[in-house]
Amino acid sequence: DQQVKQNSPSLSVQEGRISILNCDYTNSMFDYFLWYKKYPAEGPTFLISISSIKDKNEDGRFTVFLNKSAKHLSLHIVPSQPGDSAVYFCAAKGETSGSRLTFGEGTQLTVNP
Amino acid sequence: KAGVTQTPRYLIKTRGQQVTLSCSPISGHRSVSWYQQTPGQGLQFLFEYFSETQRNKGNFPGRFSGRQFSNSRSEMNVSTLELGDSALYLCASSVVAGNTIYFGEGSWLTVV
């Protein structure tokens, strides 16, 4: 039962353009969502998060949008840079789940110069 | 301030052996959790510790165990290693009831 899904295994964009990474979830108990960036054989690096009481959170080039009714969130990166090339993971947690995160499968983002 | 520190970074073990991995959380963080990443299963939650007590446990066999010390440092142990235990093991920490969870660089275990 995959409760968090990232349906696009890969995404390729041109430098300077917008990257949009998508994530869907099924568990309505999830109330906090995080995005991580990961390089091979390294730990995930926290990027940005959003609480279920909000529909948008912005931090520099990164913006996360949450559509609770659709159980869908997306990460926008503007402008995209070659250094953004990595695997991006969406993760979710519930209020009573402590630090237990449920991860999506990840999306490999490639930003071409 | 130092991040989550994991040791060792890389190790090779033989089937049937056991392994202990160590994690030092970010200073002030009292919740420590462990995850396993494999190509086939992605990132999966192993367990979480807070105040030296296991607070949450994922769906892993009893060969996987952990503990937390009074200084919040944590260890995880895998006994009777199997080839399928080859993975990147990640430790993460957060403040109590905190929502932002920070990961270490991971310990890459290869079982031969």
Tab-separated table of C-alpha atoms in Angstrom:
chain	number	residue	atom	x	y	z
A	1	ASP	CA	0.000	0.000	0.000
A	2	GLN	CA	1.914	2.994	-1.322
A	3	GLN	CA	0.537	5.895	0.710
A	4	VAL	CA	2.791	8.481	-0.911
A	5	LYS	CA	3.358	8.334	-4.642
A	6	GLN	CA	5.573	10.232	-6.999
A	7	ASN	CA	4.385	9.092	-10.378
A	8	SER	CA	7.195	10.581	-12.434
A	9	PRO	CA	10.460	8.675	-12.002
A	10	SER	CA	12.332	11.344	-13.913
A	11	LEU	CA	12.070	14.924	-15.123
A	12	SER	CA	14.366	16.866	-17.417
A	13	VAL	CA	14.294	20.670	-17.702
A	14	GLN	CA	16.440	23.421	-19.160
A	15	GLU	CA	18.469	25.690	-16.940
A	16	GLY	CA	16.523	28.795	-16.005
A	17	ARG	CA	13.117	27.202	-16.554
A	18	ILE	CA	10.670	25.991	-13.928
A	19	SER	CA	10.836	22.477	-12.504
A	20	ILE	CA	7.582	21.046	-11.153
A	21	LEU	CA	7.712	17.858	-9.127
A	22	ASN	CA	4.471	16.198	-8.093
A	23	CYS	CA	3.401	14.006	-5.209
A	24	ASP	CA	0.093	12.348	-4.300
A	25	TYR	CA	-0.947	10.812	-1.011
A	26	THR	CA	-3.804	8.634	0.119
A	27	ASN	CA	-3.696	8.791	3.913
A	28	SER	CA	-5.942	11.612	5.140
A	29	MET	CA	-4.198	11.474	8.529
A	30	PHE	CA	-1.072	13.018	7.022
A	31	ASP	CA	-0.853	16.636	8.116
A	32	TYR	CA	2.731	17.635	7.383
A	33	PHE	CA	4.672	17.255	4.177
A	34	LEU	CA	8.362	17.621	3.431
A	35	TRP	CA	10.557	17.660	0.361
A	36	TYR	CA	14.095	16.334	0.387
A	37	LYS	CA	16.869	16.416	-2.174
A	38	LYS	CA	19.216	13.457	-2.343
A	39	TYR	CA	22.452	12.540	-4.065
A	40	PRO	CA	23.531	8.886	-4.407
A	41	ALA	CA	25.009	7.328	-1.253
A	42	GLU	CA	24.270	10.479	0.753
A	43	GLY	CA	21.560	11.362	3.197
A	44	PRO	CA	18.499	13.368	2.136
A	45	THR	CA	18.818	17.128	2.535
A	46	PHE	CA	15.743	18.951	3.818
A	47	LEU	CA	14.446	21.535	1.353
A	48	ILE	CA	11.044	22.814	2.348
A	49	SER	CA	7.917	21.709	4.165
A	50	ILE	CA	4.266	22.583	4.486
A	51	SER	CA	1.616	22.061	7.105
A	52	SER	CA	-1.865	20.954	6.138
A	53	ILE	CA	-3.271	24.244	7.429
A	54	LYS	CA	-1.522	26.061	4.589
A	55	ASP	CA	-1.760	25.750	0.830
A	56	LYS	CA	1.554	27.341	-0.083
A	57	ASN	CA	4.999	27.788	1.403
A	58	GLU	CA	7.874	29.586	-0.227
A	59	ASP	CA	11.604	29.628	0.470
A	60	GLY	CA	13.813	31.305	-2.073
A	61	ARG	CA	13.634	29.420	-5.365
A	62	PHE	CA	11.506	26.667	-3.824
A	63	THR	CA	7.733	26.785	-3.432
A	64	VAL	CA	5.522	23.947	-2.264
A	65	PHE	CA	1.803	23.890	-3.009
A	66	LEU	CA	-0.688	21.693	-1.177
A	67	ASN	CA	-4.136	20.770	-2.456
A	68	LYS	CA	-5.762	18.896	0.413
A	69	SER	CA	-8.961	18.078	-1.392
A	70	ALA	CA	-6.995	16.401	-4.175
A	71	LYS	CA	-4.402	14.981	-1.752
A	72	HIS	CA	-1.743	16.414	-4.000
A	73	LEU	CA	1.343	18.516	-3.484
A	74	SER	CA	3.927	19.913	-5.808
A	75	LEU	CA	7.380	21.429	-5.534
A	76	HIS	CA	8.259	24.291	-7.876
A	77	ILE	CA	11.863	25.284	-8.444
A	78	VAL	CA	12.351	28.604	-10.207
A	79	PRO	CA	14.745	29.172	-11.853
A	80	SER	CA	16.185	25.694	-12.167
A	81	GLN	CA	19.957	25.364	-11.969
A	82	PRO	CA	22.269	22.486	-12.975
A	83	GLY	CA	23.162	22.039	-9.287
A	84	ASP	CA	19.522	21.145	-8.640
A	85	SER	CA	20.026	17.853	-10.481
A	86	ALA	CA	19.325	15.152	-7.881
A	87	VAL	CA	16.598	12.815	-6.710
A	88	TYR	CA	13.742	14.606	-4.972
A	89	PHE	CA	11.665	12.808	-2.367
A	90	CYS	CA	8.290	13.789	-1.075
A	91	ALA	CA	7.573	12.661	2.506
A	92	ALA	CA	4.553	12.845	4.786
A	93	LYS	CA	3.830	12.432	8.469
A	94	GLY	CA	0.784	12.443	10.679
A	95	GLU	CA	0.254	14.332	13.917
A	96	THR	CA	0.476	11.147	15.964
A	97	SER	CA	3.284	9.476	14.042
A	98	GLY	CA	6.165	11.219	15.795
A	99	SER	CA	9.109	11.418	13.451
A	100	ARG	CA	7.904	8.572	11.267
A	101	LEU	CA	8.025	9.697	7.645
A	102	THR	CA	6.412	7.927	4.735
A	103	PHE	CA	8.361	8.559	1.557
A	104	GLY	CA	7.462	8.550	-2.100
A	105	GLU	CA	9.613	6.715	-4.607
A	106	GLY	CA	11.510	9.809	-5.662
A	107	THR	CA	11.859	11.767	-8.909
A	108	GLN	CA	15.212	12.153	-10.646
A	109	LEU	CA	15.495	15.778	-11.751
A	110	THR	CA	18.037	16.634	-14.422
A	111	VAL	CA	18.642	20.295	-15.206
A	112	ASN	CA	20.438	20.725	-18.506
A	113	PRO	CA	22.756	23.714	-19.039
B	1	LYS	CA	26.051	23.634	14.483
B	2	ALA	CA	27.001	20.068	13.576
B	3	GLY	CA	24.520	17.956	11.671
B	4	VAL	CA	23.508	14.364	12.235
B	5	THR	CA	26.655	12.247	12.353
B	6	GLN	CA	26.714	8.582	11.414
B	7	THR	CA	29.523	6.081	11.743
B	8	PRO	CA	30.881	4.146	10.026
B	9	ARG	CA	30.160	5.535	6.566
B	10	TYR	CA	30.977	2.349	4.704
B	11	LEU	CA	31.314	-1.239	5.826
B	12	ILE	CA	31.347	-4.735	4.399
B	13	LYS	CA	30.085	-7.708	6.385
B	14	THR	CA	29.646	-11.402	5.706
B	15	ARG	CA	26.301	-13.206	5.795
B	16	GLY	CA	25.481	-14.372	9.288
B	17	GLN	CA	27.488	-11.681	11.017
B	18	GLN	CA	26.008	-8.805	12.959
B	19	VAL	CA	26.581	-5.088	12.598
B	20	THR	CA	26.168	-2.038	14.813
B	21	LEU	CA	25.708	1.431	13.374
B	22	SER	CA	26.017	4.607	15.380
B	23	CYS	CA	24.264	7.963	15.181
B	24	SER	CA	24.814	11.276	16.966
B	25	PRO	CA	21.848	13.616	16.528
B	26	ILE	CA	21.969	17.355	16.125
B	27	SER	CA	22.638	19.014	19.465
B	28	GLY	CA	19.346	19.552	21.277
B	29	HIS	CA	17.471	16.988	19.221
B	30	ARG	CA	16.053	14.216	21.373
B	31	SER	CA	14.169	12.196	18.776
B	32	VAL	CA	16.200	9.833	16.630
B	33	SER	CA	14.817	7.663	13.865
B	34	TRP	CA	16.346	5.167	11.465
B	35	TYR	CA	15.549	4.409	7.831
B	36	GLN	CA	16.701	1.868	5.285
B	37	GLN	CA	17.118	2.734	1.623
B	38	THR	CA	17.345	0.008	-0.987
B	39	PRO	CA	16.875	0.256	-4.771
B	40	GLY	CA	13.815	-1.972	-4.683
B	41	GLN	CA	12.026	-0.719	-1.572
B	42	GLY	CA	12.971	2.939	-1.438
B	43	LEU	CA	13.217	4.721	1.890
B	44	GLN	CA	11.585	2.755	4.672
B	45	PHE	CA	11.148	3.613	8.328
B	46	LEU	CA	12.820	1.257	10.792
B	47	PHE	CA	12.182	2.738	14.236
B	48	GLU	CA	12.157	5.906	16.310
B	49	TYR	CA	13.564	6.551	19.757
B	50	PHE	CA	12.839	9.295	22.224
B	51	SER	CA	14.070	9.474	25.821
B	52	GLU	CA	15.725	6.074	25.440
B	53	THR	CA	12.374	4.484	24.551
B	54	GLN	CA	11.266	3.095	21.231
B	55	ARG	CA	8.292	5.189	20.216
B	56	ASN	CA	7.554	3.793	16.784
B	57	LYS	CA	8.538	0.710	14.840
B	58	GLY	CA	8.367	-0.089	11.143
B	59	ASN	CA	7.683	-3.406	9.506
B	60	PHE	CA	11.071	-5.066	9.845
B	61	PRO	CA	12.016	-8.428	11.387
B	62	GLY	CA	13.308	-8.693	14.933
B	63	ARG	CA	16.872	-8.981	13.625
B	64	PHE	CA	16.755	-5.197	13.396
B	65	SER	CA	16.998	-3.508	16.767
B	66	GLY	CA	18.076	-0.218	18.204
B	67	ARG	CA	18.606	1.736	21.332
B	68	GLN	CA	19.084	5.270	22.490
B	69	PHE	CA	21.379	6.510	25.230
B	70	SER	CA	20.799	9.242	27.780
B	71	ASN	CA	22.759	11.730	25.651
B	72	SER	CA	20.323	11.017	22.749
B	73	ARG	CA	22.961	9.173	20.730
B	74	SER	CA	21.549	6.050	19.120
B	75	GLU	CA	22.727	2.736	17.761
B	76	MET	CA	21.043	0.226	15.536
B	77	ASN	CA	21.996	-3.410	15.294
B	78	VAL	CA	21.289	-5.983	12.637
B	79	SER	CA	21.949	-9.582	13.585
B	80	THR	CA	22.347	-12.628	11.346
B	81	LEU	CA	22.961	-10.495	8.286
B	82	GLU	CA	21.389	-11.484	4.980
B	83	LEU	CA	22.375	-10.393	1.476
B	84	GLY	CA	19.144	-8.400	1.297
B	85	ASP	CA	20.251	-6.253	4.222
B	86	SER	CA	22.705	-4.493	1.919
B	87	ALA	CA	21.455	-0.929	1.952
B	88	LEU	CA	22.059	2.655	2.940
B	89	TYR	CA	21.034	3.075	6.578
B	90	LEU	CA	20.021	6.594	7.467
B	91	CYS	CA	19.654	8.195	10.849
B	92	ALA	CA	17.507	11.276	11.326
B	93	SER	CA	16.901	13.588	14.245
B	94	SER	CA	14.401	16.209	15.278
B	95	VAL	CA	13.413	18.242	18.297
B	96	VAL	CA	10.679	16.826	20.445
B	97	ALA	CA	7.371	17.133	18.594
B	98	GLY	CA	9.258	18.870	15.830
B	99	ASN	CA	8.130	18.491	12.277
B	100	THR	CA	11.391	19.135	10.484
B	101	ILE	CA	13.505	16.013	10.381
B	102	TYR	CA	17.170	16.146	9.443
B	103	PHE	CA	19.147	13.240	8.066
B	104	GLY	CA	22.732	12.152	8.402
B	105	GLU	CA	24.956	11.093	5.524
B	106	GLY	CA	24.139	7.435	6.082
B	107	SER	CA	26.026	4.203	6.632
B	108	TRP	CA	26.439	2.135	3.513
B	109	LEU	CA	26.319	-1.576	4.412
B	110	THR	CA	27.300	-4.281	1.960
B	111	VAL	CA	26.668	-7.903	2.924
B	112	VAL	CA	28.657	-10.495	0.978
